[in-house]
Coordinates of C-alpha atoms in Angstrom, one line a residue:
Chain R
M1 CA 0.0 0.0 0.0
A2 CA 2.5 2.6 -1.2
E3 CA 0.6 5.5 -2.7
A4 CA -3.1 5.0 -2.2
G5 CA -5.0 2.7 0.2
G6 CA -7.7 0.3 -0.8
D7 CA -9.9 0.2 -3.8
D8 CA -12.5 2.6 -2.3
G9 CA -10.4 5.7 -2.9
R10 CA -9.9 6.4 0.8
C11 CA -6.7 6.3 2.8
V12 CA -4.7 8.2 0.2
R13 CA -1.2 9.4 0.9
L14 CA -1.4 13.1 1.5
S15 CA 1.1 14.5 -1.0
A16 CA 2.0 18.2 -0.8
D17 CA -0.4 19.0 -3.7
R18 CA -3.3 17.1 -2.1
A19 CA -2.5 18.8 1.2
Q20 CA -2.6 22.2 -0.3
A21 CA -6.0 21.5 -1.9
L22 CA -7.3 20.0 1.3
L23 CA -6.1 22.9 3.5
A24 CA -7.7 25.5 1.1
D25 CA -11.1 24.0 2.1
V26 CA -10.4 23.8 5.8
D27 CA -10.7 26.3 8.7
T28 CA -10.0 24.1 11.7
L29 CA -7.7 21.2 12.4
L30 CA -8.4 19.1 15.5
F31 CA -5.4 17.1 16.8
D32 CA -5.1 14.1 19.0
C33 CA -1.9 14.7 21.1
D34 CA -0.1 11.5 22.2
G35 CA 1.3 9.6 19.3
V36 CA 0.5 12.6 17.0
L37 CA 2.3 15.6 18.5
W38 CA 4.5 13.8 21.1
R39 CA 5.3 10.7 23.0
G40 CA 5.7 11.2 26.7
E41 CA 7.8 14.4 27.0
T42 CA 9.3 14.4 23.5
A43 CA 7.8 16.3 20.6
G44 CA 7.7 14.4 17.3
P45 CA 10.3 15.6 14.7
G46 CA 8.9 18.5 12.7
A47 CA 5.6 18.5 14.6
P48 CA 6.0 21.9 16.3
E49 CA 7.0 23.4 13.0
A50 CA 4.0 22.0 11.2
L51 CA 1.7 23.5 13.8
T52 CA 3.5 26.8 13.7
A53 CA 3.0 26.9 9.9
L54 CA -0.7 26.1 10.3
R55 CA -1.2 28.9 12.8
A56 CA 0.7 31.3 10.4
R57 CA -1.8 30.4 7.7
G58 CA -4.6 31.4 10.0
K59 CA -5.9 27.9 10.7
R60 CA -7.7 27.4 14.0
L61 CA -6.3 24.5 16.0
G62 CA -7.9 22.4 18.7
F63 CA -6.5 19.6 20.8
V64 CA -8.9 16.7 21.5
T65 CA -7.6 14.1 24.0
N66 CA -9.0 11.2 26.0
N67 CA -6.5 11.9 28.8
S68 CA -8.4 12.8 32.0
S69 CA -5.6 13.2 34.5
K70 CA -4.5 16.8 33.8
T71 CA -6.5 20.0 33.7
R72 CA -6.9 22.0 30.5
E73 CA -4.4 24.6 31.8
A74 CA -1.8 21.9 32.5
Y75 CA -2.3 20.5 29.0
A76 CA -1.9 23.9 27.4
E77 CA 1.3 24.4 29.4
K78 CA 2.7 21.2 28.0
L79 CA 1.8 22.3 24.4
K80 CA 3.7 25.5 25.0
R81 CA 6.7 23.7 26.7
L82 CA 7.1 21.4 23.7
G83 CA 6.9 24.2 21.2
F84 CA 3.4 23.9 19.9
G85 CA 2.4 27.5 20.7
G86 CA -1.1 28.5 21.6
P87 CA -2.8 31.3 23.7
A88 CA -1.3 32.4 27.0
G89 CA -2.7 33.9 30.1
P90 CA -6.2 33.3 31.4
G91 CA -7.4 31.8 28.1
A92 CA -4.5 29.4 27.8
G93 CA -6.6 26.3 28.0
L94 CA -9.2 27.3 25.4
E95 CA -7.8 25.2 22.5
V96 CA -7.7 22.1 24.7
F97 CA -10.7 19.7 24.8
R98 CA -10.2 17.0 27.3
T99 CA -12.7 14.4 28.5
A100 CA -12.6 15.8 32.0
Y101 CA -13.7 19.2 30.8
C102 CA -16.4 17.7 28.5
A103 CA -17.6 15.3 31.1
A104 CA -18.1 18.3 33.4
L105 CA -20.2 20.1 30.7
Y106 CA -22.2 16.9 30.0
L107 CA -23.0 16.4 33.7
R108 CA -24.0 20.0 34.2
Q109 CA -26.5 19.5 31.4
R110 CA -27.8 16.2 32.8
L111 CA -27.9 17.0 36.5
E112 CA -29.2 20.6 36.4
G113 CA -32.9 20.9 37.1
G114 CA -32.9 17.5 38.8
G115 CA -33.9 19.2 42.0
V116 CA -31.0 17.7 43.9
P117 CA -27.7 19.5 44.6
A118 CA -25.3 18.2 41.9
K119 CA -22.8 15.8 43.4
A120 CA -20.7 13.0 41.8
Y121 CA -18.8 10.0 43.1
V122 CA -15.6 10.3 41.2
L123 CA -13.3 7.4 40.4
G124 CA -10.6 9.7 39.0
S125 CA -8.0 12.3 39.5
Q126 CA -8.1 15.6 41.4
A127 CA -8.0 17.3 37.9
L128 CA -11.3 15.6 37.0
A129 CA -12.8 16.7 40.3
A130 CA -11.5 20.3 39.6
E131 CA -13.2 20.4 36.2
L132 CA -16.5 19.2 37.8
E133 CA -16.2 21.8 40.6
A134 CA -15.6 24.5 38.0
V135 CA -19.1 23.9 36.6
G136 CA -20.7 23.6 40.1
I137 CA -20.7 19.8 40.6
A138 CA -19.3 18.8 44.0
S139 CA -17.3 15.6 44.1
V140 CA -16.6 12.8 46.6
G141 CA -14.3 9.8 46.4
V142 CA -11.1 11.2 44.9
G143 CA -7.9 9.6 46.3
P144 CA -7.2 6.4 48.2
E145 CA -10.2 4.6 49.8
P146 CA -9.1 1.7 52.1
L147 CA -11.2 -1.4 52.5
Q148 CA -13.1 -1.2 55.7
G149 CA -14.1 -4.2 57.8
A150 CA -13.7 -7.9 57.3
G151 CA -16.3 -8.9 54.7
P152 CA -19.2 -8.0 52.4
G153 CA -21.5 -7.1 55.3
D154 CA -19.1 -4.4 56.5
W155 CA -18.4 -3.2 52.9
L156 CA -22.1 -2.7 52.3
A157 CA -22.6 -1.0 55.7
E158 CA -20.2 1.8 54.9
P159 CA -22.2 5.1 54.8
L160 CA -22.9 6.7 51.4
E161 CA -22.8 10.4 50.8
P162 CA -26.3 11.8 50.3
G163 CA -27.2 13.5 47.0
V164 CA -24.9 11.7 44.6
G165 CA -26.5 11.9 41.2
A166 CA -23.7 10.4 39.1
V167 CA -20.7 8.1 39.2
V168 CA -17.9 9.4 37.0
V169 CA -15.1 7.0 36.0
G170 CA -11.8 8.5 34.7
F171 CA -8.2 7.5 35.1
D172 CA -7.9 6.6 38.7
P173 CA -4.6 5.2 40.0
H174 CA -6.3 4.7 43.4
F175 CA -9.0 2.5 41.8
S176 CA -9.8 -0.4 44.2
Y177 CA -12.3 -3.0 45.0
A178 CA -13.6 -0.8 47.8
K179 CA -14.3 2.0 45.3
L180 CA -15.9 -0.4 42.9
T181 CA -18.2 -1.6 45.7
K182 CA -19.1 1.9 46.5
A183 CA -19.7 2.9 42.9
V184 CA -22.1 0.0 42.4
R185 CA -24.0 1.0 45.5
Y186 CA -24.5 4.6 44.3
L187 CA -25.5 3.2 40.9
Q188 CA -28.3 1.2 42.6
Q189 CA -29.9 4.4 43.6
P190 CA -32.7 5.6 41.3
G191 CA -31.6 8.0 38.6
C192 CA -27.9 7.8 39.3
L193 CA -25.9 8.3 36.1
L194 CA -22.9 6.3 35.0
V195 CA -20.4 8.4 32.9
G196 CA -16.9 7.2 31.7
T197 CA -14.4 9.7 30.4
N198 CA -13.2 7.2 27.7
M199 CA -12.8 3.5 26.9
D200 CA -9.1 3.5 26.1
N201 CA -7.7 0.1 27.1
R202 CA -4.1 1.4 27.5
L203 CA -2.2 4.6 28.2
P204 CA 0.9 4.4 26.0
L205 CA 4.1 5.8 27.6
E206 CA 7.5 6.5 26.1
G207 CA 9.6 3.6 24.8
G208 CA 6.7 1.4 23.9
S209 CA 5.6 0.7 27.5
Y210 CA 2.1 1.3 28.7
I211 CA -0.2 1.2 31.7
A212 CA -3.8 0.1 32.0
G213 CA -6.2 2.7 30.6
T214 CA -9.5 4.1 31.9
G215 CA -11.5 1.7 29.8
C216 CA -10.5 -1.2 32.1
L217 CA -11.9 0.6 35.1
V218 CA -15.1 1.6 33.3
R219 CA -15.6 -2.0 32.1
A220 CA -15.3 -3.3 35.7
V221 CA -17.9 -0.9 36.9
E222 CA -20.2 -1.6 34.0
M223 CA -20.0 -5.3 34.5
A224 CA -20.7 -5.2 38.3
A225 CA -23.5 -2.7 37.8
Q226 CA -24.9 -4.4 34.7
R227 CA -25.2 -1.0 33.0
Q228 CA -23.6 0.6 30.1
A229 CA -21.7 3.8 30.8
E230 CA -22.2 7.0 28.8
I231 CA -18.8 7.6 27.3
I232 CA -17.6 11.2 26.8
G233 CA -14.3 10.7 24.9
K234 CA -13.4 9.7 21.4
P235 CA -15.0 8.0 19.5
S236 CA -18.2 9.2 21.2
R237 CA -19.5 12.3 19.4
F238 CA -20.1 14.1 22.6
I239 CA -16.6 15.4 22.8
F240 CA -16.8 16.8 19.2
D241 CA -20.2 18.4 19.9
C242 CA -18.5 20.1 22.9
V243 CA -15.7 21.5 20.6
A244 CA -18.2 22.4 17.8
K245 CA -20.3 24.4 20.2
E246 CA -17.4 26.3 21.7
F247 CA -15.7 27.0 18.4
G248 CA -18.8 27.4 16.2
L249 CA -17.4 24.7 13.9
N250 CA -18.6 23.7 10.4
P251 CA -17.8 20.0 10.2
D252 CA -17.3 20.3 6.4
R253 CA -14.4 22.6 6.9
T254 CA -12.8 20.7 9.8
V255 CA -10.1 18.0 9.8
M256 CA -9.5 15.4 12.5
V257 CA -5.8 14.3 12.7
G258 CA -5.0 11.2 14.8
D259 CA -3.0 8.0 15.2
R260 CA -5.9 5.7 16.2
L261 CA -8.5 4.3 13.8
D262 CA -10.8 3.2 16.6
T263 CA -10.9 6.6 18.4
D264 CA -9.7 9.6 16.3
I265 CA -10.6 8.4 12.8
L266 CA -13.9 6.9 13.9
L267 CA -14.8 10.1 15.7
G268 CA -14.0 12.1 12.5
V269 CA -16.0 9.8 10.3
T270 CA -19.0 9.7 12.7
C271 CA -19.1 13.5 12.9
G272 CA -18.6 14.1 9.1
L273 CA -15.1 15.6 9.4
K274 CA -12.2 15.1 7.0
T275 CA -9.7 12.7 8.5
I276 CA -5.9 12.2 8.4
L277 CA -4.2 9.2 10.0
T278 CA -0.6 9.8 11.1
L279 CA 1.6 6.6 11.3
T280 CA 3.5 7.8 14.3
G281 CA 1.3 6.1 16.9
V282 CA -1.0 3.1 17.4
S283 CA -2.5 2.3 14.0
S284 CA -0.8 1.1 10.9
L285 CA -1.6 0.9 7.2
E286 CA -2.1 -2.8 7.7
D287 CA -4.8 -2.0 10.2
V288 CA -6.5 0.2 7.7
K289 CA -6.3 -2.5 5.0
G290 CA -7.9 -4.9 7.5
N291 CA -10.8 -2.5 8.1
Q292 CA -11.3 -1.8 4.3
Q293 CA -11.4 -5.5 3.5
S294 CA -13.6 -6.5 6.5
D295 CA -17.2 -7.5 5.8
C296 CA -18.2 -5.8 9.0
S297 CA -19.7 -2.3 8.5
S298 CA -18.4 -1.0 11.9
R299 CA -14.8 -1.7 10.8
N300 CA -15.4 -0.3 7.3
K301 CA -16.1 3.1 8.9
M302 CA -12.6 3.2 10.6
V303 CA -10.8 4.2 7.4
P304 CA -9.3 7.8 7.1
D305 CA -9.5 10.0 4.0
F306 CA -5.7 10.5 4.0
Y307 CA -2.6 9.3 5.7
V308 CA 0.8 10.9 6.5
D309 CA 4.0 9.3 7.8
S310 CA 4.0 12.1 10.4
I311 CA 2.4 15.5 10.6
A312 CA 5.7 17.0 9.4
D313 CA 4.5 15.9 6.0
L314 CA 2.1 18.9 6.1
I315 CA 5.0 21.4 6.1
P316 CA 5.8 21.5 2.3
A317 CA 2.1 22.3 1.6
L318 CA 2.4 25.3 3.9
E319 CA 5.5 26.8 2.3
D320 CA 5.1 29.6 -0.2
Chain G
M1 CA -45.4 -22.2 31.1
A2 CA -47.1 -24.2 33.8
E3 CA -46.3 -27.9 33.2
A4 CA -43.8 -28.2 30.3
G5 CA -41.5 -25.6 28.9
G6 CA -41.1 -24.8 25.2
D7 CA -42.0 -26.8 22.1
D8 CA -38.8 -28.7 22.1
G9 CA -39.7 -31.0 25.0
R10 CA -37.0 -29.5 27.2
C11 CA -37.5 -27.6 30.5
V12 CA -40.2 -30.0 31.7
R13 CA -41.5 -29.7 35.3
L14 CA -39.9 -32.5 37.3
S15 CA -42.9 -34.3 38.8
A16 CA -42.5 -37.0 41.4
D17 CA -42.9 -39.7 38.7
R18 CA -40.5 -38.1 36.4
A19 CA -38.0 -37.5 39.2
Q20 CA -38.2 -41.2 40.2
A21 CA -37.5 -42.3 36.6
L22 CA -34.7 -39.8 36.3
L23 CA -33.0 -40.8 39.6
A24 CA -33.1 -44.5 38.7
D25 CA -30.7 -43.7 35.8
V26 CA -28.4 -41.5 37.9
D27 CA -25.4 -42.2 40.2
T28 CA -24.2 -38.7 40.9
L29 CA -25.8 -35.3 41.4
L30 CA -23.7 -32.2 41.2
F31 CA -25.1 -29.1 43.0
D32 CA -24.4 -25.4 42.7
C33 CA -24.6 -24.1 46.3
D34 CA -25.7 -20.4 46.5
G35 CA -29.3 -20.0 45.3
V36 CA -29.7 -23.8 45.2
L37 CA -28.9 -25.0 48.7
W38 CA -28.7 -21.7 50.6
R39 CA -28.7 -17.9 50.5
G40 CA -26.0 -16.4 52.7
E41 CA -26.2 -18.3 56.0
T42 CA -29.7 -19.7 55.5
A43 CA -30.5 -23.1 54.1
G44 CA -33.4 -23.3 51.6
P45 CA -36.6 -24.9 53.1
G46 CA -36.4 -28.6 52.5
A47 CA -33.0 -28.5 50.9
P48 CA -31.1 -30.3 53.7
E49 CA -33.9 -33.0 53.8
A50 CA -33.6 -33.5 50.0
L51 CA -29.9 -34.1 50.2
T52 CA -30.2 -36.4 53.2
A53 CA -32.8 -38.5 51.2
L54 CA -30.5 -38.6 48.2
R55 CA -27.5 -39.8 50.3
A56 CA -29.8 -42.4 51.9
R57 CA -30.6 -43.7 48.4
G58 CA -26.8 -44.1 47.8
K59 CA -26.4 -41.2 45.4
R60 CA -23.1 -39.6 45.2
L61 CA -23.2 -35.8 45.7
G62 CA -20.7 -33.2 44.5
F63 CA -20.7 -29.4 45.1
V64 CA -19.5 -27.3 42.3
T65 CA -19.1 -23.6 43.0
N66 CA -17.4 -20.6 41.4
N67 CA -16.7 -19.1 44.8
S68 CA -12.9 -18.8 45.2
S69 CA -12.6 -17.1 48.6
K70 CA -12.9 -20.2 50.9
T71 CA -10.9 -23.4 51.1
R72 CA -12.6 -26.8 50.3
E73 CA -12.5 -27.5 54.0
A74 CA -14.2 -24.3 55.0
Y75 CA -16.9 -25.0 52.4
A76 CA -17.4 -28.5 53.7
E77 CA -17.8 -27.1 57.2
K78 CA -20.6 -24.8 55.9
L79 CA -22.4 -27.7 54.3
K80 CA -22.3 -29.5 57.6
R81 CA -23.3 -26.5 59.6
L82 CA -26.4 -25.9 57.5
G83 CA -27.5 -29.6 57.7
F84 CA -26.4 -30.9 54.3
G85 CA -24.2 -33.7 55.7
G86 CA -21.1 -35.0 54.0
P87 CA -17.8 -36.7 55.0
A88 CA -16.0 -35.6 58.2
G89 CA -12.4 -35.7 59.2
P90 CA -9.4 -35.3 56.9
G91 CA -11.5 -36.1 53.8
A92 CA -14.1 -33.5 54.7
G93 CA -13.5 -31.4 51.5
L94 CA -13.7 -34.2 49.0
E95 CA -17.2 -33.5 47.8
V96 CA -16.4 -29.9 47.2
F97 CA -15.1 -28.7 43.8
R98 CA -14.2 -25.0 43.9
T99 CA -12.6 -22.9 41.3
A100 CA -9.6 -22.3 43.5
Y101 CA -8.9 -26.0 43.9
C102 CA -9.4 -26.7 40.2
A103 CA -7.4 -23.6 39.2
A104 CA -4.5 -25.1 41.3
L105 CA -4.8 -28.5 39.5
Y106 CA -5.0 -26.7 36.1
L107 CA -1.9 -24.6 36.8
R108 CA 0.0 -27.6 38.1
Q109 CA -0.7 -29.3 34.7
R110 CA 0.3 -26.3 32.7
L111 CA 3.4 -25.1 34.6
E112 CA 5.0 -28.4 35.3
G113 CA 7.9 -29.3 33.1
G114 CA 8.2 -25.7 32.1
G115 CA 11.7 -25.6 33.5
V116 CA 11.0 -22.7 35.8
P117 CA 10.0 -23.0 39.4
A118 CA 6.2 -22.7 39.5
K119 CA 5.1 -19.4 40.9
A120 CA 2.0 -17.3 40.3
Y121 CA 1.0 -13.7 40.8
V122 CA -2.3 -14.0 42.6
L123 CA -5.0 -11.4 42.5
G124 CA -7.1 -13.2 45.1
S125 CA -7.6 -14.5 48.5
Q126 CA -5.3 -16.3 51.0
A127 CA -7.5 -19.4 50.4
L128 CA -6.7 -19.3 46.6
A129 CA -3.0 -19.0 47.5
A130 CA -3.3 -22.0 49.9
E131 CA -4.9 -24.2 47.2
L132 CA -2.0 -23.3 44.9
E133 CA 0.6 -24.0 47.5
A134 CA -1.0 -27.3 48.3
V135 CA 0.0 -28.4 44.7
G136 CA 3.4 -26.9 44.9
I137 CA 2.8 -23.5 43.3
A138 CA 4.3 -20.6 45.2
S139 CA 2.3 -17.3 45.2
V140 CA 3.0 -13.7 45.4
G141 CA 0.8 -10.7 45.6
V142 CA -2.0 -11.7 48.1
G143 CA -3.2 -8.9 50.3
P144 CA -3.1 -5.1 50.0
E145 CA -0.6 -3.5 47.6
P146 CA -0.3 0.2 48.0
L147 CA 0.5 2.5 45.0
Q148 CA 4.2 3.4 45.1
G149 CA 5.5 6.7 43.8
A150 CA 3.9 9.6 42.0
G151 CA 3.3 8.5 38.5
P152 CA 3.6 5.9 35.7
G153 CA 7.4 5.9 35.7
D154 CA 7.5 4.9 39.3
W155 CA 4.8 2.3 38.9
L156 CA 6.7 0.6 36.1
A157 CA 9.9 0.7 38.0
E158 CA 8.6 -1.4 40.9
P159 CA 10.6 -4.6 41.0
L160 CA 8.9 -7.8 39.7
E161 CA 9.4 -11.2 41.4
P162 CA 11.5 -13.5 39.2
G163 CA 10.0 -16.8 37.9
V164 CA 6.3 -15.8 37.8
G165 CA 4.7 -18.1 35.2
A166 CA 1.1 -17.2 35.6
V167 CA -1.3 -14.4 36.7
V168 CA -4.3 -15.9 38.6
V169 CA -7.3 -13.7 39.1
G170 CA -9.9 -14.7 41.7
F171 CA -12.1 -12.8 44.1
D172 CA -9.8 -10.1 45.5
P173 CA -11.2 -7.5 47.9
H174 CA -7.7 -5.9 47.7
F175 CA -7.8 -5.5 44.0
S176 CA -6.3 -2.1 43.0
Y177 CA -4.8 -0.2 40.1
A178 CA -1.4 -1.0 41.5
K179 CA -2.1 -4.7 41.3
L180 CA -3.6 -4.3 37.8
T181 CA -0.4 -2.6 36.7
K182 CA 1.7 -5.3 38.1
A183 CA -0.4 -8.1 36.6
V184 CA -0.1 -6.5 33.2
R185 CA 3.7 -6.3 33.6
Y186 CA 3.9 -10.0 34.4
L187 CA 1.7 -10.8 31.4
Q188 CA 4.1 -9.0 29.1
Q189 CA 6.7 -11.6 30.0
P190 CA 7.0 -14.5 27.4
G191 CA 4.9 -17.5 28.3
C192 CA 3.1 -16.0 31.3
L193 CA -0.4 -17.6 31.6
L194 CA -3.6 -15.6 32.5
V195 CA -6.1 -17.7 34.4
G196 CA -9.4 -16.5 35.9
T197 CA -11.3 -18.5 38.5
N198 CA -14.7 -17.5 37.0
M199 CA -16.5 -14.7 35.1
D200 CA -19.4 -14.1 37.5
N201 CA -20.3 -10.4 37.3
R202 CA -21.8 -10.3 40.8
L203 CA -21.6 -12.2 44.1
P204 CA -25.2 -12.3 45.5
L205 CA -25.7 -11.8 49.2
E206 CA -28.6 -12.3 51.5
G207 CA -31.6 -10.0 51.1
G208 CA -31.1 -9.4 47.4
S209 CA -27.9 -7.3 47.8
Y210 CA -24.7 -8.1 46.0
I211 CA -21.1 -7.1 45.5
A212 CA -19.0 -7.0 42.4
G213 CA -17.9 -10.5 41.3
T214 CA -14.6 -11.9 40.1
G215 CA -15.5 -11.4 36.4
C216 CA -15.2 -7.6 36.8
L217 CA -11.6 -8.0 37.9
V218 CA -10.8 -10.6 35.2
R219 CA -12.3 -8.3 32.6
A220 CA -10.1 -5.3 33.7
V221 CA -7.0 -7.4 33.5
E222 CA -8.0 -8.9 30.1
M223 CA -8.7 -5.4 28.7
A224 CA -5.4 -3.9 29.8
A225 CA -3.3 -7.0 28.7
Q226 CA -5.4 -7.4 25.5
R227 CA -5.5 -11.1 26.2
Q228 CA -8.3 -13.5 27.0
A229 CA -8.1 -15.3 30.3
E230 CA -8.5 -19.1 30.6
I231 CA -11.5 -19.5 32.8
I232 CA -11.7 -22.4 35.3
G233 CA -15.2 -22.1 36.7
K234 CA -18.6 -22.8 35.3
P235 CA -19.5 -22.8 32.4
S236 CA -16.0 -23.7 31.4
R237 CA -15.7 -27.5 31.2
F238 CA -12.4 -27.6 33.0
I239 CA -14.2 -27.6 36.4
F240 CA -16.3 -30.6 35.3
D241 CA -13.3 -32.5 33.9
C242 CA -11.7 -32.0 37.3
V243 CA -14.7 -33.5 39.1
A244 CA -15.1 -36.3 36.5
K245 CA -11.5 -37.3 37.0
E246 CA -11.6 -37.4 40.8
F247 CA -15.0 -39.1 41.0
G248 CA -14.6 -41.4 37.9
L249 CA -17.9 -40.0 36.6
N250 CA -20.0 -41.2 33.7
P251 CA -21.6 -38.0 32.3
D252 CA -24.7 -40.1 31.1
R253 CA -25.4 -41.0 34.8
T254 CA -24.8 -37.5 36.2
V255 CA -27.2 -34.6 36.9
M256 CA -26.2 -30.9 37.3
V257 CA -28.5 -28.9 39.5
G258 CA -28.3 -25.2 39.5
D259 CA -30.0 -21.8 39.5
R260 CA -28.2 -20.1 36.6
L261 CA -28.7 -20.9 33.0
D262 CA -25.5 -19.2 31.9
T263 CA -23.2 -21.1 34.3
D264 CA -24.8 -24.2 35.8
I265 CA -27.1 -25.3 33.0
L266 CA -24.7 -24.4 30.3
L267 CA -22.0 -26.4 32.0
G268 CA -24.3 -29.4 32.2
V269 CA -25.3 -29.1 28.5
T270 CA -21.7 -28.6 27.4
C271 CA -20.5 -31.7 29.3
G272 CA -23.4 -34.0 28.3
L273 CA -25.0 -34.2 31.7
K274 CA -28.7 -34.2 32.6
T275 CA -29.8 -30.7 33.9
I276 CA -32.2 -29.4 36.5
L277 CA -32.9 -25.7 37.0
T278 CA -34.2 -24.7 40.4
L279 CA -36.2 -21.5 40.5
T280 CA -34.8 -20.4 43.9
G281 CA -32.0 -18.3 42.5
V282 CA -31.0 -16.1 39.6
S283 CA -32.7 -17.5 36.5
S284 CA -36.5 -17.7 35.8
L285 CA -38.8 -19.6 33.5
E286 CA -39.0 -16.4 31.5
D287 CA -35.3 -16.5 30.9
V288 CA -35.6 -20.1 29.7
K289 CA -38.4 -19.1 27.3
G290 CA -36.2 -16.3 26.0
N291 CA -33.4 -18.8 25.3
Q292 CA -35.7 -21.3 23.7
Q293 CA -37.2 -18.7 21.3
S294 CA -33.9 -17.0 20.5
D295 CA -32.5 -17.4 17.0
C296 CA -29.0 -17.5 18.6
S297 CA -27.6 -21.0 19.0
S298 CA -25.5 -20.0 22.0
R299 CA -28.7 -19.1 23.8
N300 CA -30.6 -22.2 22.6
K301 CA -28.1 -24.3 24.5
M302 CA -28.9 -22.6 27.9
V303 CA -32.1 -24.6 28.4
P304 CA -32.4 -27.3 31.2
D305 CA -34.0 -30.7 30.7
F306 CA -36.1 -30.2 33.8
Y307 CA -37.0 -27.5 36.4
V308 CA -38.2 -27.5 40.0
D309 CA -39.5 -24.8 42.2
S310 CA -36.9 -25.8 44.7
I311 CA -34.8 -28.9 45.3
A312 CA -37.4 -29.9 48.1
D313 CA -39.5 -31.0 45.1
L314 CA -37.2 -34.0 44.8
I315 CA -38.3 -35.4 48.3
P316 CA -41.6 -37.1 47.2
A317 CA -39.6 -39.1 44.6
L318 CA -37.3 -40.4 47.3
E319 CA -40.0 -41.6 49.7
D320 CA -40.8 -45.2 49.7

């Protein structure tokens, strides 16, 4: 698969000419970060230059990530530190759309007018709790929660906080059986929502290593509660709706750039965006081929319009 | 569905006459415990009497449970305490087939001759570790494991025990993200097995309450490791093979009695046993009907030969 992808005219290599034509029709580019812009603390070669050139051409940039363990501001600070630019000062986080922030917006919508004070049981980080509090949702449960007592009777006798209207599951390094038990008890209460920030199975780190992702924790809660969580992150369209509302986006004039077919590219296809796969992360051209040749319609959808070896391939199209 | 079940002649009410005919052709009855013999610490009405009558008729009894948090002996003691009889003394546990015991036998088979000292990382109880040690498999990891350090780098730098050839997931009230991380790291080592004692999503308690079951923990590990666990418990046939070997069973002359279509009855059908559903637990006749009418072959299999309101219904067939 050297030049073009499969027989269906999709997954075409984005040459400088094609990139120029594409960018002429585009106002906004949304980027996944890890595996696209950087790995761990190292920016991809040419990636900062590509973004600088896009900004110089007046393109609006947005960063859409399933990571829930940093605030928008901390993320914006990392973008700056690694050379990707962006606004400074009080509006520093405005280009960053993270699941924690969008989960907070979603919960505010769902919980408001419910007559009860908005409160969530959070299996997640302090940053997730902070995003919730910023929109007026109190949180309980962040941090370690030791197992109390000797057996199931004691675990079920642990007091619950009154007024919890949602269980929110994000990346939680303090996840434990005790927390799982408590989450399930809240979920037995009438009307209690179950929201997961994302379903990523792994969080990739530098050097090819990885740790368990939020999806593993969401799945454990779902299985115990016998309920399906509402997922905020990619490929759920909620995170795009959130960006579209804040930016006033026209999907026709928007590109999604990512390294994963099952999150970034699927999100783009679902929301009617143009899509570019970069081969610097999780998915390969072999994966694309598998999806194109599959007889399964859900896999057929996970095919990008274009691919690049890395986003540095955009630079020639941006030079005069 | 008063007398008989669906159109296929299965799921027939086990009248005294039918029970007499059935029991004449049967040497061994295998029972699930929770929801069949008892709930929590309360024996079902007539259940001890039914088992006493079966023993008096010379039937061999076996108890097959997915519970992994007690030893065989502790289980036998509970059977005695609630009036279900059974052997005493050193052979007290011989009628009890639990996933912990069968997991130990399975691992001994798989790990022996591997050239490495048999050692397992156990997400489970002290009882599970004890069953493993009884067959010569050392275990590490039982009990609480606090999260060390501030972030992923520290978590991945935690030392691993040498020689771990399997990760075994059972019911673990000390399950945590730290343990999940460690399990995934062991599973990245070549040849490391992943074994789950069972896939039950919930552990039912008295009064209709429940806690999260082992399946939730197995699923989290599977998702992070991107591997499927080998499951020991019902409906996997390994647990029956284990009973059949120890008892020298003829499947044709064996009955499986249980309250769950998706574990007990499916196990019986898969292994060629006769099957009786008791309506004192999880599954209902409505569930049976749904399976009979489904166009899905995996659901069609989950239909018992017979059903009873409770196992006390067997008593009239056992009176002279």
